[in-house]
Coordinates of C-alpha atoms and ligand atoms in Angstrom, one line a residue:
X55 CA 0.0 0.0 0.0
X56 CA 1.7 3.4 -0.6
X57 CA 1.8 6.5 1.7
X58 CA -1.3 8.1 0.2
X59 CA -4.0 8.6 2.8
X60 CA -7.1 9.7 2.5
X61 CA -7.8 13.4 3.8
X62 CA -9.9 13.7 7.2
X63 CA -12.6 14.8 5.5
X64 CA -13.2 12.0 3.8
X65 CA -12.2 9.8 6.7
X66 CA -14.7 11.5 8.6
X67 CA -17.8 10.6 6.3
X68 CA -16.6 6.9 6.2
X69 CA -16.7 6.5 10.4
X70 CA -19.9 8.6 10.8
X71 CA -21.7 6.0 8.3
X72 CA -19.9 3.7 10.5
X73 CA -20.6 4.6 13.7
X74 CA -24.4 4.7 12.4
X75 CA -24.0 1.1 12.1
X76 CA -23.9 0.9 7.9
X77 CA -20.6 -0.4 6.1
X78 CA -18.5 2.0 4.4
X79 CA -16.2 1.6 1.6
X80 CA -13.4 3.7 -0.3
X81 CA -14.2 2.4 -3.7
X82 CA -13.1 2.4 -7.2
X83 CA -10.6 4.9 -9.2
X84 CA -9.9 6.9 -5.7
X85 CA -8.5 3.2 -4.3
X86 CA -6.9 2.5 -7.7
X87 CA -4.9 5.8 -7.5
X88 CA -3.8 4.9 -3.9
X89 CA -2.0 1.6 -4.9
X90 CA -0.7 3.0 -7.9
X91 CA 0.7 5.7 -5.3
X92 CA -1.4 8.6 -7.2
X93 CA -3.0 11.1 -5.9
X94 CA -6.7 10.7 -6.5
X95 CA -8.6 13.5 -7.8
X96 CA -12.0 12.3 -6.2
X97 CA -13.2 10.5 -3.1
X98 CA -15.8 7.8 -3.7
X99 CA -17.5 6.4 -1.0
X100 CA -20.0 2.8 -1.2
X101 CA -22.4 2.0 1.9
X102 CA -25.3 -0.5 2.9
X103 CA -26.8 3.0 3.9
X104 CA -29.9 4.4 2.0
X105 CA -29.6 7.2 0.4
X106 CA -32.3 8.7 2.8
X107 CA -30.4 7.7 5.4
X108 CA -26.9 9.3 4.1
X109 CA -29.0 12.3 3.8
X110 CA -30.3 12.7 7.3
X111 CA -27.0 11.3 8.6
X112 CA -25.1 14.7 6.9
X113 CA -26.4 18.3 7.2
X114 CA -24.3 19.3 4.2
X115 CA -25.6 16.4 1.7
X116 CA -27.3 17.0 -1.6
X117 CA -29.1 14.1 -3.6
X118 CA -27.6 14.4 -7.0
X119 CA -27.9 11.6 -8.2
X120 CA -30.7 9.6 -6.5
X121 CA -31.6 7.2 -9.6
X122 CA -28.2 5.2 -9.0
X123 CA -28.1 5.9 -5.1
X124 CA -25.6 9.0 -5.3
X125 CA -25.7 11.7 -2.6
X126 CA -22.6 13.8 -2.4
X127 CA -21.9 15.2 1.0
X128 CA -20.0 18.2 1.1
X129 CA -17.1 18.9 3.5
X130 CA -15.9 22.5 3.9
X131 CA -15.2 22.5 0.1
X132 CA -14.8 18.6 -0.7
X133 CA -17.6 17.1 -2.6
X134 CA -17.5 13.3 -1.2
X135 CA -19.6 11.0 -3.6
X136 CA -21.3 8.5 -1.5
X137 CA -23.5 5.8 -3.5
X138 CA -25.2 2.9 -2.3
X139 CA -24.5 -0.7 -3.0
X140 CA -26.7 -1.4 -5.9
X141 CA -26.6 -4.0 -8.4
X142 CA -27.8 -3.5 -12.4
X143 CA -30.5 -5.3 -14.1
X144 CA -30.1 -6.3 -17.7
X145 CA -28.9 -3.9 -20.2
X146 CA -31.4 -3.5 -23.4
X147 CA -29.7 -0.7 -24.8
X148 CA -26.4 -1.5 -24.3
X149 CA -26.0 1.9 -22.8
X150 CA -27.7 2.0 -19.1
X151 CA -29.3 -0.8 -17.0
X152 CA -33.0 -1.3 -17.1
X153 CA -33.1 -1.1 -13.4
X154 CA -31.0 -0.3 -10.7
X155 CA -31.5 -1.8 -7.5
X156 CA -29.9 -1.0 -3.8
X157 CA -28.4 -4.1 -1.8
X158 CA -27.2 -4.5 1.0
X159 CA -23.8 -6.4 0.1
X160 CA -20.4 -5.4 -1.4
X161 CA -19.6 -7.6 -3.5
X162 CA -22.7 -7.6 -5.3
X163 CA -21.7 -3.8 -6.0
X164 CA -18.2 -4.5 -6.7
X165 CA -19.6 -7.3 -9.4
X166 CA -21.2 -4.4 -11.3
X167 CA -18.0 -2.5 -11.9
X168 CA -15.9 -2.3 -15.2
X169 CA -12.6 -3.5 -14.6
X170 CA -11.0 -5.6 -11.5
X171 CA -8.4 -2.3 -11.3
X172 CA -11.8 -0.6 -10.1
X173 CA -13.6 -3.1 -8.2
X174 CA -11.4 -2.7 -4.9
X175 CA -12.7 -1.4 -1.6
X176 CA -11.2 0.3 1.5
X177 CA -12.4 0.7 4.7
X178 CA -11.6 2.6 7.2
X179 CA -9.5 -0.4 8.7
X180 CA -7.6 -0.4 6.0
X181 CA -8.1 -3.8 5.1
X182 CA -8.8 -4.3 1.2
X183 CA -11.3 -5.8 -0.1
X184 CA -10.2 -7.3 -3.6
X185 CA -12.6 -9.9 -4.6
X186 CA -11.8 -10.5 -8.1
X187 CA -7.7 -9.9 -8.2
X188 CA -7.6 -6.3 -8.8
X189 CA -4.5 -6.0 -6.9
X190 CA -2.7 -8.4 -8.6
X191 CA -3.5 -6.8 -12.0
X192 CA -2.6 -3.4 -10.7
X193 CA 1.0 -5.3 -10.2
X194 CA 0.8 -6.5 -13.7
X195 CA -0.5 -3.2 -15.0
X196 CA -3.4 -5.0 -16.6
X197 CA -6.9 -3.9 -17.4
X198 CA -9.4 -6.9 -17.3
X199 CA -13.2 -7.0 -17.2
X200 CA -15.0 -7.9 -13.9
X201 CA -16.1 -11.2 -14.9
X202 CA -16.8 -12.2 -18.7
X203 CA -15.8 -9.7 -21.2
X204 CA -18.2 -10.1 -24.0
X205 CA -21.4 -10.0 -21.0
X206 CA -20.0 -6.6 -19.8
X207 CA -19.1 -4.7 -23.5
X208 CA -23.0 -5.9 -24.2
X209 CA -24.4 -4.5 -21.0
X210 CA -22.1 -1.2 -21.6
X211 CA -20.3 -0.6 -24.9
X212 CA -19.0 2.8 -23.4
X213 CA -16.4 0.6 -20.9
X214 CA -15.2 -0.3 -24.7
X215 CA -13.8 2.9 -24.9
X216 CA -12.8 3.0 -20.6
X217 CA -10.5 0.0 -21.3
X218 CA -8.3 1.8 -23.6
X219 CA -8.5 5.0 -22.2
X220 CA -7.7 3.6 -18.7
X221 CA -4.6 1.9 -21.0
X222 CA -3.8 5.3 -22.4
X223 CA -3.7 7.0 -19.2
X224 CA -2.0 4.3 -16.6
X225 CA 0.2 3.0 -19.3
X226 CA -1.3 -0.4 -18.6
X227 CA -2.2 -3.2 -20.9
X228 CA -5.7 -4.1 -21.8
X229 CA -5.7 -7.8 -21.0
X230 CA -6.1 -10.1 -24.2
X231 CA -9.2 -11.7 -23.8
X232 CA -11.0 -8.6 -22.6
X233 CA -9.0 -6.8 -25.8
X234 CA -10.6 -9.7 -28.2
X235 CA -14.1 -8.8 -26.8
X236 CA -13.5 -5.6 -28.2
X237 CA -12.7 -6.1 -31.2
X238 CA -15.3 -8.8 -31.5
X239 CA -17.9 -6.1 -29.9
X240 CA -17.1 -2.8 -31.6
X241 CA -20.0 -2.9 -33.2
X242 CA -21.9 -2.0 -30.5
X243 CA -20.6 1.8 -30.1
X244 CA -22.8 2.6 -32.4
X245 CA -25.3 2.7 -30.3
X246 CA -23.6 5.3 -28.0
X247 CA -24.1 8.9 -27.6
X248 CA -21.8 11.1 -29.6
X249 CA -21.0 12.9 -26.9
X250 CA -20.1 10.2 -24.8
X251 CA -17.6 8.7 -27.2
X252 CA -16.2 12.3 -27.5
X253 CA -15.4 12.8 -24.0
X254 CA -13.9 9.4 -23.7
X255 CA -11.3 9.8 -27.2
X256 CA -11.1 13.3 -25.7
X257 CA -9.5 12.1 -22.2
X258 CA -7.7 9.0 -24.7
X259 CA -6.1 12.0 -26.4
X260 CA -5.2 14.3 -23.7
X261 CA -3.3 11.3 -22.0
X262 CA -0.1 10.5 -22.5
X263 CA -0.6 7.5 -25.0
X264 CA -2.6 9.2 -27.3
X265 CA -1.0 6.6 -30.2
X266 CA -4.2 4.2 -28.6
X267 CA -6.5 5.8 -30.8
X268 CA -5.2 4.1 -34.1
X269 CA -6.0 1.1 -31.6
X270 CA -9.1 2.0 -31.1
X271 CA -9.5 3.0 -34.3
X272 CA -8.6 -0.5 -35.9
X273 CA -10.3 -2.0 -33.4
X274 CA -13.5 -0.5 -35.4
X275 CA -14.7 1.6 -32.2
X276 CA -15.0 4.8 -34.2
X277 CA -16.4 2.9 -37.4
X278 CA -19.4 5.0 -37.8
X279 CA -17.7 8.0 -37.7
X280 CA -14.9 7.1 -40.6
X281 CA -15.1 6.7 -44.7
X282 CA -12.7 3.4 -43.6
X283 CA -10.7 2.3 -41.4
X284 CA -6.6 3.8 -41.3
X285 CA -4.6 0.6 -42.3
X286 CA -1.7 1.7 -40.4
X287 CA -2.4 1.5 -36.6
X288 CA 1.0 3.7 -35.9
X289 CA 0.2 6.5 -37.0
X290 CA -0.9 8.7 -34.3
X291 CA 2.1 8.3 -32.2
X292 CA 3.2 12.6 -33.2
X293 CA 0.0 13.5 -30.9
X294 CA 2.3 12.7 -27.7
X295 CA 4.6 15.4 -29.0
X296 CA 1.7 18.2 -28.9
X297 CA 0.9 20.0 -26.0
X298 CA -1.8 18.2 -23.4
X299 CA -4.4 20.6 -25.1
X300 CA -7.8 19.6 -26.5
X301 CA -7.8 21.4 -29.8
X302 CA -4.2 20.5 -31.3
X303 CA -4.8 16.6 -30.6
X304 CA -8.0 16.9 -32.0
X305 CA -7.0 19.1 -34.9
X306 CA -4.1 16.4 -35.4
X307 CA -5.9 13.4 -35.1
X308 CA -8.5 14.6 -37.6
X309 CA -5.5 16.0 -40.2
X310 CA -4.0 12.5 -39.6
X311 CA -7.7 10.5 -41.1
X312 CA -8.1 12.9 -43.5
X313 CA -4.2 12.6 -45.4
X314 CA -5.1 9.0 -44.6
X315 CA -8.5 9.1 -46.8
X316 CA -10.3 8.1 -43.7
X317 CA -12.8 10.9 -43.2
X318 CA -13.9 13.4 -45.8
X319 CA -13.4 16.7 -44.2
X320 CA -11.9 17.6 -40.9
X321 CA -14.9 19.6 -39.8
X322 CA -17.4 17.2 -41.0
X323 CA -15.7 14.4 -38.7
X324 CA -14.9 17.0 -35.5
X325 CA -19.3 17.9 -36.1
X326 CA -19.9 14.2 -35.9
X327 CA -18.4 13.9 -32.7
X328 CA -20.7 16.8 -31.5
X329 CA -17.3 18.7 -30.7
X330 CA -18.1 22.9 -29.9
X331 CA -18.0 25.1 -32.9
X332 CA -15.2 26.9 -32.0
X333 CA -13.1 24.2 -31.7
X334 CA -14.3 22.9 -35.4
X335 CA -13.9 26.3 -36.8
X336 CA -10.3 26.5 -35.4
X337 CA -9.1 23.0 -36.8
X338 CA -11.1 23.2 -39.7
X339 CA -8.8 26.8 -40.6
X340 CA -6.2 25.0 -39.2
X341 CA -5.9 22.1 -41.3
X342 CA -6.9 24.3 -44.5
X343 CA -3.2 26.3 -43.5
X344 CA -1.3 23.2 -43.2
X345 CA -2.5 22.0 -46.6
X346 CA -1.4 25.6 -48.0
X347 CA 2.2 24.6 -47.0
X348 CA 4.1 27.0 -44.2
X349 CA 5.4 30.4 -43.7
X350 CA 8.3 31.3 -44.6
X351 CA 8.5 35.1 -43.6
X352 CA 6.8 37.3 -41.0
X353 CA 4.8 38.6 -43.7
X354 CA 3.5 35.3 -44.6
X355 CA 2.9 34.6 -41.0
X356 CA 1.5 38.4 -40.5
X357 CA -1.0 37.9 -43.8
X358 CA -2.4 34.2 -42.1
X359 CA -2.8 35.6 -38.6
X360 CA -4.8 38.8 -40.4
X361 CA -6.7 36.1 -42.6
X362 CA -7.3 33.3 -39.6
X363 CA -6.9 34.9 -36.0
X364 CA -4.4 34.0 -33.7
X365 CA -5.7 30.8 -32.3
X366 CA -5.7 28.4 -35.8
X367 CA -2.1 30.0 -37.3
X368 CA -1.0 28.8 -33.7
X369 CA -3.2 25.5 -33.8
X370 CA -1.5 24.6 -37.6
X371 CA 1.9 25.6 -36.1
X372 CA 2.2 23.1 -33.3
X373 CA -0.1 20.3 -35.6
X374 CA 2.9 20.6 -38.2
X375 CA 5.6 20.3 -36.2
X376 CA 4.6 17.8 -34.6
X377 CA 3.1 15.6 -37.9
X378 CA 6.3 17.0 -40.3
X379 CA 8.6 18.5 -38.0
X380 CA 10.3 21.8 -38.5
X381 CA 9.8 24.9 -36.1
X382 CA 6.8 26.4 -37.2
X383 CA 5.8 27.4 -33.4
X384 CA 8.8 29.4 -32.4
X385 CA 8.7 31.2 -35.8
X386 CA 5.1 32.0 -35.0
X387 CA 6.1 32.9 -31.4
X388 CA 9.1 34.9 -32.6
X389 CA 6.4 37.3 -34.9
X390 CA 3.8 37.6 -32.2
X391 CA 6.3 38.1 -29.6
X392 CA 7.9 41.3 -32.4
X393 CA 4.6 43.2 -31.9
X394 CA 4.0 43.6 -35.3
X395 CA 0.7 44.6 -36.4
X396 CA -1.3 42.2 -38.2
X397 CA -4.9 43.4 -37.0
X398 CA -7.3 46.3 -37.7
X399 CA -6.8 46.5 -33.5
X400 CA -3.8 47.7 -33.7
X401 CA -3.5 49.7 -36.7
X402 CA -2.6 53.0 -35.7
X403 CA -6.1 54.8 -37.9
X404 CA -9.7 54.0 -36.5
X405 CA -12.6 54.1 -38.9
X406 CA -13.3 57.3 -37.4
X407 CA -10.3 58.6 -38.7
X408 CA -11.3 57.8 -41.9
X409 CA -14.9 59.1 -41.8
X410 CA -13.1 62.4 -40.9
X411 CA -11.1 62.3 -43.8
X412 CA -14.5 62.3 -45.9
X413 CA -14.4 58.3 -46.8
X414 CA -18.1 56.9 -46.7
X415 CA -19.5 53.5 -46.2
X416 CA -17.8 50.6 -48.1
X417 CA -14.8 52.8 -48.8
X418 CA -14.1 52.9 -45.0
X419 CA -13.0 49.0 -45.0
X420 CA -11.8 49.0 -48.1
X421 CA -9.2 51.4 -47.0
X422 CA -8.6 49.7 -43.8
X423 CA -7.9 46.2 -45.4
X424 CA -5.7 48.3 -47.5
X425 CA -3.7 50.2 -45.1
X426 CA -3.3 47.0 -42.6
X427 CA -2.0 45.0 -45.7
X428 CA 0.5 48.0 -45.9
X429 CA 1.1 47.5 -42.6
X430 CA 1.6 43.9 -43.0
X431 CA 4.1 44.6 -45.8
X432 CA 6.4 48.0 -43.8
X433 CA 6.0 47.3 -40.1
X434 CA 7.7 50.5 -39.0
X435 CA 5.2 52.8 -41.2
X436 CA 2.1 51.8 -38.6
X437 CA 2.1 55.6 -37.6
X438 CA -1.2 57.6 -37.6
X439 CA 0.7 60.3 -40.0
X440 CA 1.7 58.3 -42.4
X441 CA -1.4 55.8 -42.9
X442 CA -3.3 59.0 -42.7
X443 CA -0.6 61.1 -45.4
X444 CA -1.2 57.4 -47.4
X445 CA -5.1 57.1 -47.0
X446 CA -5.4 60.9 -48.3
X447 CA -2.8 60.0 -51.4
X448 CA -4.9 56.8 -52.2
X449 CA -8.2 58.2 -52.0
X450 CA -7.3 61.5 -54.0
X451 CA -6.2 59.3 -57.1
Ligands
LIG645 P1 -11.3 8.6 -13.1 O1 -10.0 8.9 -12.3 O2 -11.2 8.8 -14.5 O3 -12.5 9.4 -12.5 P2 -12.7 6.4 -12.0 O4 -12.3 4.9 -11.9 O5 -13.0 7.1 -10.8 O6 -11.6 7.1 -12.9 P3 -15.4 7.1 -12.9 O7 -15.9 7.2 -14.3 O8 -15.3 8.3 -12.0 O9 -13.9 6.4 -13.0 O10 -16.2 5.9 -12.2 C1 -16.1 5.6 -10.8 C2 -16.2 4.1 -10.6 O11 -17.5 3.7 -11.1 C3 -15.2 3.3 -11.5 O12 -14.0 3.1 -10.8 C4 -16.0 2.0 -11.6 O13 -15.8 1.2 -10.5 C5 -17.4 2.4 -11.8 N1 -17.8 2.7 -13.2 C6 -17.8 3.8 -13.8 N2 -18.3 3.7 -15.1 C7 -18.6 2.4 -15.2 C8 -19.2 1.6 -16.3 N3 -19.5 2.2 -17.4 N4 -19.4 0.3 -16.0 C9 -19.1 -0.3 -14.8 N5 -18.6 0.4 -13.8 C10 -18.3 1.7 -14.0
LIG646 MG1 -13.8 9.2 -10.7

C-alpha cells in the first residue's frame, strides 16, 4: 500500500456511516490511484446506507444523483460522492441498465464495476477488499473486465472505450481476452451517444498515450464516424509530441484521417463527434493552413494571422511540427512576440479617422484592409501620420 491517505474529510464521512452502524467503503478509481501511489482527484464512497439515510446522517448532503443511489456530502469545500450498493439489471440498450437496485452487500456492487483495477474497496481499517484480483492486476498493470468480457461490452459498450483509455492513461495493458471482446464487440458503439464517445477519445487524447486511438481505431470503435478504417495502426504516435491541449490533438488526429483518406473533411468528422464550434472552426482553418504549406517570412505569417486569427495560425503551427517537423511554433512565437501589427486593433487609424477624412461607407473598410495589408508589408510605417498622409494620397487618385 503506498503513503497516500485519504484526507480527514473523507475519513470522517466513512466512520460517521460507521458509527451509524452501515458499512463504508473507499471504492473504485480513488482506491486505484492509492495503490498505484497517485494522488486521487475524487473520493468515492460505497455504503449499505440508503440514500435517505446518508441524507439525514449529513447536514451538508445533496441528492444528485438519486436514480443510482448517489448523494454527495460536502465537506468544507470537498464534494465526497457517497452511492449505495446497488446492483444493475439487464442492459437492453447496451448503454444503461434497465433497473437499478440497492443491496445491502459489497460484492454484489463490486460485481457491477468495469474493470478488477476498479472493483477494490477500503475501509476505514484499512483492510482491502479485492474480490476479483484487482490488486494483482494493478501489479501487472493490466486492465481486465470484472467477470466475462463479452457479457460486460453488451451490458455497456462505453467501458469499450474506458478499457483503452484507462490503457492510455495508466500505461497499462488491456488484458487479451478482454482486448478480443473488443474487437469482436465494436460494433456495439454505435449505439452510444456522440458525446459520450467524444469525452472518452477526448481524455484517450489528452493522456499521455494518445497513439491508442489508431488502436481504437482498428479495433472498429470509431467505425461510424470514418469513410474506412486507417490501415496503419501507428500512426498517431506525433500527438504525444503536442501539448496536453484539446484542440491541437484533436486538430491532429483529424488531419492525420483525412491525409489517410479516412474521413472526408476535418470539420465534417470533429461535427460528428458533437465537438463545440469553435473548436471545429479552429481545426477546420487550421488544417486548410497546413495544406497551404508553411510560412516562410513574418509577412507570410503576418497575412495568415490577419486572414485566420491568432488561435488556428497557432493551432497549424504546433499540428505541423509535430506531424512533419520543423519549427513552425517558435517562428510563430518569434512574430507575435515582435509586436507587429497584423490586426485592424492595432492599426494606428480607427474608422473614425477615416470618416473624418470624408471616406463613406464601403470605402471605409476598403481602406482599412488596405492600409493593414500596408502595414503587414512595412511594419515601422504603422504611424497615424503616415497611414493617414497614405489614405489621403490613395483616395485622391
Ligand atoms: P477517473 O479517475 O477517470 O475518475 P474512475 O475509476 O473514478 O476514474 P469514474 O468514471 O469516475 O472512473 O467511475 C467511478 C467508478 O465507477 C469506477 O472506478 C468503476 O468502479 C465504476 N464505473 C464507472 N463507469 C462504469 C461503467 N460504465 N461500467 C461499470 N462500472 C463503472
Ligand atoms: Mg472518478
Amino acid at each position: 500500500m503506498s503513503a497516500i491517505t485519504p484526507p480527514g474529510s473523507v475519513r470522517q464521512v466513512l466512520t460517521a456511516l460507521q458509527a451509524r452502524g452501515h458499512l463504508a467503503y473507499l471504492v473504485g478509481g480513488c482506491v486505484r490511484d492509492m495503490l498505484l501511489g497517485v494522488a486521487p482527484h475524487d473520493w468515492d464512497i460505497c455504503t449499505s446506507a440508503r440514500p435517505k439515510e446518508v441524507l439525514a446522517i449529513f447536514p451538508h448532503a445533496e441528492p444528485t444523483g438519486l436514480r443510482h443511489g448517489t448523494v454527495t456530502v460536502w465537506q468544507g469545500k470537498r464534494a465526497v460522492e457517497v452511492t449505495t450498493f446497488r446492483s444493475e439489471g439487464s442492459y437492453s440498450d447496451h448503454r444503461h441498465p434497465d433497473a437499478v437496485s440497492f443491496v445491502g452487500d459489497l460484492h454484489t456492487d463490486l460485481s457491477r464495476r468495469d474493470f478488477t483495477m476498479n472493483a477494490i474497496a477500503l475501509p476505514p481499517d484499512g483492510l482491502l477488499v479485492d474480490p476479483f484480483g484487482g490488486v494483482d492486476d494493478i501489479r501487472s498493470r493490466l486492465i481486465r473486465c470484472v467477470g466475462e468480457p463479452e457479457r460486460r461490452f453488451e451490458e455497456d459498450a462505453l467501458r469499450m472505450f474506458r478499457a483503452l483509455r484507462f490503457a492510455a492513461r495508466l500505461d497499462f495493458t488491456v488484458e487479451p481476452q478482454t482486448l478480443a471482446a473488443i474487437f469482436k464487440l465494436a460494433p456495439l458503439a454505435g449505439t452510444l451517444a456522440c458525446e459520450r464517445v467524444r469525452d472518452e477519445v477526448e481524455k484517450l487524447l489528452l493522456s499521455p498515450h494518445p497513439e491508442l486511438l489508431g488502436t481504437l481505431l482498428s479495433a472498429g470503435l470509431l467505425d461510424r464516424y470514418l469513410l474506412a478504417r486507417p490501415e496503419d495502426g501507428s500512426l498517431f504516435g506525433c500527438i504525444a509530441l503536442l501539448p496536453r491541449k484539446a484542440l491541437p490533438r484533436w486538430c491532429a488526429a483529424a488531419v492525420i484521417l483525412k491525409e489517410a483518406g479516412c474521413i472526408a473533411s476535418v470539420p465534417d468528422f470533429l461535427g460528428s463527434l458533437r465537438l463545440d464550434n469553435r473548436s471545429i472552426r479552429c481545426s477546420a482553418d487550421a488544417a486548410e493552413l497546413l495544406a497551404e504549406g508553411a510560412a516562410k517570412t513574418a509577412v507570410e505569417w503576418k497575412r495568415q494571422l490577419k486572414d485566420r486569427g491568432v488561435e488556428p495560425v497557432r493551432c497549424a503551427a504546433k499540428v505541423r511540427d509535430a506531424l512533419y517537423g520543423g519549427r513552425s511554433d517558435r517562428a510563430l512565437a518569434a512574430v507575435l512576440k515582435s509586436g507587429e501589427c497584423f490586426s485592424m486593433k492595432h492599426l494606428a487609424v480607427s474608422g473614425d479617422d477615416l470618416l473624418a477624412l470624408g471616406l463613406r461607407g464601403r470605402e471605409v473598410g476598403d481602406m482599412l484592409n488596405f492600409l493593414l495589408d500596408y502595414v503587414i508589408t512595412f511594419p515601422a510605417y504603422n504611424t497615424r501620420e503616415v497611414l493617414l498622409n497614405l489614405a489621403n494620397q490613395v483616395n485622391d487618385d
